[in-house]
Amino acid sequence: MIRLDASAPGFAADFAALVDARRESDADVARDVSAILRTVRDEGDAGLRALTQKLDRHDLDQTGWRIAPEDCAAAFAALAPDLREALELAAARIRAYHVKQRPGDLAFTDDAGVRLGARWRAVDAAGVYVPGGRAAYPSTLLMNAIPAKVAGVERLVVVTPTPNGEVNPLVLAAAHLAGADEVWRVGGAQAIAALAWGTDRIARVDVVTGPGNAWVAEAKRQVYGVVGIDMVAGPSEIVVIADGANDPEWIAADLLSQAEHDVTTQSILFTEDAAFADRVTGAVERQLATLPTGETARVAWETNGAIILVPTLADACPLTDRLAPEHVEIATDDPHALFDRLRHAGSAFLGRHTPEAIGDYVAGPNHVLPTGRRARFASGLGVTDFMKRTSFLELDAAALGKLGPATVALADAEGLPAHAASVALRLAKG
Amino acid sequence: MIRLDASAPGFAADFAALVDARRESDADVARDVSAILRTVRDEGDAGLRALTQKLDRHDLDQTGWRIAPEDCAAAFAALAPDLREALELAAARIRAYHVKQRPGDLAFTDDAGVRLGARWRAVDAAGVYVPGGRAAYPSTLLMNAIPAKVAGVERLVVVTPTPNGEVNPLVLAAAHLAGADEVWRVGGAQAIAALAWGTDRIARVDVVTGPGNAWVAEAKRQVYGVVGIDMVAGPSEIVVIADGANDPEWIAADLLSQAEHDVTTQSILFTEDAAFADRVTGAVERQLATLPTGETARVAWETNGAIILVPTLADACPLTDRLAPEHVEIATDDPHALFDRLRHAGSAFLGRHTPEAIGDYVAGPNHVLPTGRRARFASGLGVTDFMKRTSFLELDAAALGKLGPATVALADAEGLPAHAASVALRLAKG
């Protein structure tokens, strides 16, 4: 953990180093992934089976390639009642929020008599990657699958690794709840390849979303263009902007909720109160001592964590914009005043009673968010990631008479005579 | 050109081959591009200068790195009046159409007392690539720059190669008209690298858009994630669905307007009238004989062109969906009946008086569209490509009391105790 003071000499350089610090994968991963993608593209199911045997240590022909819908339904039925209700609450709230994102079609006739517009349609098929093993999160499945279903995707495919053949019943339960149409026991870059190009067993999809390790993220980057993807995901981060009136234990828990995900995650606290900063530091240490995920969280906090003292909390806003964090918490009495000053963040959590974790599960907005400064240009996962827009145009002879001459002039100027001719021929007979 | 009959035996395989035909770049380009990006990333302006000297054959220190705003204004003032008016008409109509794409913010309070929403903001800076040389299109500059300005982008950077140092006055004029803030004389993959990572002279941007050759397209693919990009662009294509009542000369010109762009472009005609197909074939040959761009258009037509006879035009719709073409023209009296059956196309041109070329220039919808079957999942360039959404969430103690227990249950189930603690601590004191 580093502690910086925005008023100290040298702060600009220290902060720039924090902004530019790379916590992401390198070229080795890219080469490995490229080889894996080629194997699945060339060898299909045989390649997928061999890679799964090597990397997940089970034989798909023995354990089964696909998890049956009945198995997912059974996993859901077997959930403890409070967990089932929690998942149902989450699903209902995620659905309600995302329904509001459905885009409307556009159609109008303008002054020149031109009919114009745009029409939205869902993609035919979407694939959702759900990590296996320790980071097997049913919430992730809901956050990816529900927007696809809200968009109207007809074929929703879930891929999830089952290391040593072991399935995660929570993931199966979530697949049932979200209405997944297919669940395949494959993971890693090899699963992304199967979704992008298809194999004999797994038909290709149009969009691939979902988080994963560095190999999965790189695989998605490499298949981008063959299919649509949600984004290139990297290590997670949180910025907490908090005044001294907060309970330091609450803020410490918020910082650690990010840190416990992975050793590469980053938690940053901005405060104007040096004594409060000390209290949070102490609370983090106290909580780390007993936290079951403390080993991971401690590495993340000590390696990537930061506490930055600012003259006023308003000064934290331009600095936060430079970090363009995945999550920003504003723990003050009037969070809107600061939120209005912010431009770049994936998701904002406003007020003292809005810990980031509430957004990970049941609040409704998506928890798949841009990381690694990508909130400068990218948005969280949403319904339109599973849709596309077809613009349209309709002219009659009169409208073409109005727009045609300018088109001919521009096509001629650009050296495209067939473009000009396609209009001029119609004008001549108009 | 191949001619297929949907009723003939073997059609399914022939059509599948047409759908899967690759007209795109291969791995050599990826390696070349990767080296170029590394050079600019490591060496900055020096690398950019050396690559420009080698590839565009001029010395930036001699010709100048940047084109001054006054030079752009002068180029605009020097345009022939009809061309200036045509550009102004195009810019006004593109702006009017794209203003309708501006997304609205979302904010509501739900039954649980949770305040939720999403806020849209423009990216800080966008870079637009404009090809130089033969394919230097002012229309492309307008189609990329105007949506960025409508989005509210404050710093709009144009990069355009000037082979042998020669600038294209039309591009400068369009840059002036679109309100570009900077115009740099750099192109190719090296310009994309400069936009993505920045150099001493050129500050990095957040989003890079614009068409280019295979090197530029691959460079954009490789920097995706460092910056946002519009899409991976490939060779252009058009599908024309036309009945026998069309003037074959008009339809031939439409097919050639695609073919004249590049030898890799594809033009496909679906018709139910074999005699009409013959007439169009004849008209294409006649027009090719005198078309100034006939050499390119002939190669494209002979290599990639197709005429497909279908029992009824409705049968063309599912086949068109499999092609998911960039452009589709529906030249019938009732184009909406067929358009309603289509799911996958970048842009549709409806009726006999709507040649695709009208959409390239002055109609208003964007001409930057998904190619190479990407209309399955991608949309044309639009205002939201230059914006991003920040979701937000605000709970008070009462709302947290309602959503908190389910969050704790799910966080515990996922093995994330700090997530659970960040909520439980607040519930305890709630």
CSV table of N, CA and C in Angstrom, one decimal, chain B residues 326-374:
chain,number,residue,atom,x,y,z
B,326,GLU,N,-23.1,-5.8,-45.2
B,326,GLU,CA,-23.0,-4.4,-44.8
B,326,GLU,C,-24.2,-3.6,-45.3
B,327,HIS,N,-24.5,-3.8,-46.7
B,327,HIS,CA,-25.6,-3.0,-47.3
B,327,HIS,C,-26.6,-4.0,-47.9
B,328,VAL,N,-27.9,-3.7,-47.8
B,328,VAL,CA,-28.9,-4.5,-48.5
B,328,VAL,C,-29.8,-3.5,-49.2
B,329,GLU,N,-30.0,-3.7,-50.5
B,329,GLU,CA,-31.0,-2.9,-51.2
B,329,GLU,C,-32.2,-3.8,-51.5
B,330,ILE,N,-33.4,-3.3,-51.2
B,330,ILE,CA,-34.6,-4.0,-51.6
B,330,ILE,C,-35.3,-3.2,-52.6
B,331,ALA,N,-35.2,-3.6,-53.9
B,331,ALA,CA,-35.7,-2.8,-55.0
B,331,ALA,C,-37.0,-3.5,-55.5
B,332,THR,N,-38.1,-3.2,-54.7
B,332,THR,CA,-39.4,-3.7,-55.1
B,332,THR,C,-40.4,-2.6,-54.8
B,333,ASP,N,-41.7,-2.9,-55.1
B,333,ASP,CA,-42.7,-1.9,-54.8
B,333,ASP,C,-43.0,-1.8,-53.3
B,334,ASP,N,-43.0,-3.0,-52.7
B,334,ASP,CA,-43.3,-3.0,-51.3
B,334,ASP,C,-42.1,-3.6,-50.5
B,335,PRO,N,-41.0,-2.7,-50.4
B,335,PRO,CA,-39.8,-3.2,-49.7
B,335,PRO,C,-40.0,-3.6,-48.3
B,336,HIS,N,-40.9,-3.0,-47.6
B,336,HIS,CA,-41.1,-3.2,-46.2
B,336,HIS,C,-41.5,-4.7,-45.9
B,337,ALA,N,-42.2,-5.3,-46.7
B,337,ALA,CA,-42.6,-6.7,-46.5
B,337,ALA,C,-41.4,-7.6,-46.4
B,338,LEU,N,-40.4,-7.3,-47.3
B,338,LEU,CA,-39.1,-8.1,-47.2
B,338,LEU,C,-38.2,-7.6,-46.1
B,339,PHE,N,-38.2,-6.3,-45.9
B,339,PHE,CA,-37.3,-5.8,-44.8
B,339,PHE,C,-37.8,-6.4,-43.4
B,340,ASP,N,-39.1,-6.5,-43.2
B,340,ASP,CA,-39.6,-7.1,-42.0
B,340,ASP,C,-39.1,-8.5,-41.7
B,341,ARG,N,-38.7,-9.2,-42.8
B,341,ARG,CA,-38.2,-10.6,-42.6
B,341,ARG,C,-36.7,-10.7,-42.4
B,342,LEU,N,-36.0,-9.6,-42.6
B,342,LEU,CA,-34.6,-9.6,-42.4
B,342,LEU,C,-34.2,-9.3,-41.0
B,343,ARG,N,-33.1,-9.9,-40.5
B,343,ARG,CA,-32.6,-9.6,-39.2
B,343,ARG,C,-31.2,-9.0,-39.2
B,344,HIS,N,-30.4,-9.4,-40.2
B,344,HIS,CA,-29.0,-9.1,-40.1
B,344,HIS,C,-28.5,-8.3,-41.3
B,345,ALA,N,-28.3,-7.0,-41.1
B,345,ALA,CA,-27.7,-6.1,-42.2
B,345,ALA,C,-27.3,-4.9,-41.5
B,346,GLY,N,-26.2,-4.3,-42.1
B,346,GLY,CA,-25.7,-3.0,-41.5
B,346,GLY,C,-26.7,-1.9,-41.8
B,347,SER,N,-27.1,-1.8,-43.1
B,347,SER,CA,-28.0,-0.7,-43.4
B,347,SER,C,-28.8,-1.2,-44.6
B,348,ALA,N,-30.1,-0.7,-44.6
B,348,ALA,CA,-31.0,-1.2,-45.7
B,348,ALA,C,-31.5,0.0,-46.5
B,349,PHE,N,-31.6,-0.2,-47.8
B,349,PHE,CA,-32.0,0.8,-48.8
B,349,PHE,C,-33.2,0.4,-49.4
B,350,LEU,N,-34.3,1.1,-49.2
B,350,LEU,CA,-35.6,0.5,-49.5
B,350,LEU,C,-36.3,1.2,-50.7
B,351,GLY,N,-36.7,0.4,-51.7
B,351,GLY,CA,-37.4,0.9,-52.8
B,351,GLY,C,-36.5,1.1,-54.0
B,352,ARG,N,-37.2,1.5,-55.1
B,352,ARG,CA,-36.4,1.5,-56.4
B,352,ARG,C,-35.6,2.8,-56.5
B,353,HIS,N,-35.9,3.8,-55.7
B,353,HIS,CA,-35.2,5.1,-55.9
B,353,HIS,C,-34.2,5.3,-54.7
B,354,THR,N,-33.7,4.3,-54.1
B,354,THR,CA,-32.8,4.4,-53.0
B,354,THR,C,-31.5,3.7,-53.3
B,355,PRO,N,-30.7,4.1,-54.2
B,355,PRO,CA,-29.4,3.5,-54.5
B,355,PRO,C,-28.5,3.6,-53.2
B,356,GLU,N,-27.7,2.6,-53.0
B,356,GLU,CA,-26.9,2.6,-51.8
B,356,GLU,C,-26.0,3.9,-51.8
B,357,ALA,N,-25.6,4.4,-52.9
B,357,ALA,CA,-24.7,5.6,-52.9
B,357,ALA,C,-25.3,6.8,-52.2
B,358,ILE,N,-26.6,6.9,-52.2
B,358,ILE,CA,-27.2,8.0,-51.5
B,358,ILE,C,-26.9,8.0,-50.0
B,359,GLY,N,-26.8,6.8,-49.5
B,359,GLY,CA,-26.4,6.6,-48.1
B,359,GLY,C,-25.0,6.9,-47.8
B,360,ASP,N,-24.1,6.8,-48.8
B,360,ASP,CA,-22.7,7.0,-48.6
B,360,ASP,C,-22.4,8.5,-48.4
B,361,TYR,N,-23.3,9.4,-48.7
B,361,TYR,CA,-23.0,10.8,-48.7
B,361,TYR,C,-23.9,11.7,-47.9
B,362,VAL,N,-25.1,11.8,-48.4
B,362,VAL,CA,-26.0,12.9,-47.9
B,362,VAL,C,-27.2,12.5,-47.1
B,363,ALA,N,-27.5,11.2,-47.1
B,363,ALA,CA,-28.8,10.9,-46.5
B,363,ALA,C,-28.9,11.2,-45.0
B,364,GLY,N,-27.8,10.8,-44.3
B,364,GLY,CA,-27.8,11.1,-42.9
B,364,GLY,C,-27.3,9.9,-42.0
B,365,PRO,N,-27.8,8.7,-42.2
B,365,PRO,CA,-27.3,7.6,-41.5
B,365,PRO,C,-25.8,7.3,-41.8
B,366,ASN,N,-25.2,6.7,-40.9
B,366,ASN,CA,-23.7,6.5,-41.1
B,366,ASN,C,-23.4,5.5,-42.2
B,367,HIS,N,-22.3,5.8,-42.9
B,367,HIS,CA,-21.8,4.9,-43.9
B,367,HIS,C,-20.7,4.0,-43.4
B,368,VAL,N,-20.3,4.2,-42.1
B,368,VAL,CA,-19.3,3.2,-41.5
B,368,VAL,C,-20.2,2.1,-40.9
B,369,LEU,N,-20.1,0.9,-41.5
B,369,LEU,CA,-21.0,-0.1,-41.2
B,369,LEU,C,-20.2,-1.5,-41.0
B,370,PRO,N,-20.8,-2.4,-40.3
B,370,PRO,CA,-20.1,-3.7,-40.1
B,370,PRO,C,-20.1,-4.5,-41.4
B,371,THR,N,-18.9,-5.0,-41.7
B,371,THR,CA,-18.6,-5.8,-42.9
B,371,THR,C,-18.3,-7.3,-42.6
B,372,GLY,N,-18.2,-8.1,-43.6
B,372,GLY,CA,-17.8,-9.5,-43.4
B,372,GLY,C,-18.6,-10.3,-42.5
B,373,ARG,N,-19.9,-10.2,-42.6
B,373,ARG,CA,-20.9,-10.9,-41.7
B,373,ARG,C,-21.0,-10.4,-40.3
B,374,ARG,N,-20.3,-9.3,-40.0
B,374,ARG,CA,-20.3,-8.8,-38.6
B,374,ARG,C,-21.7,-8.1,-38.3
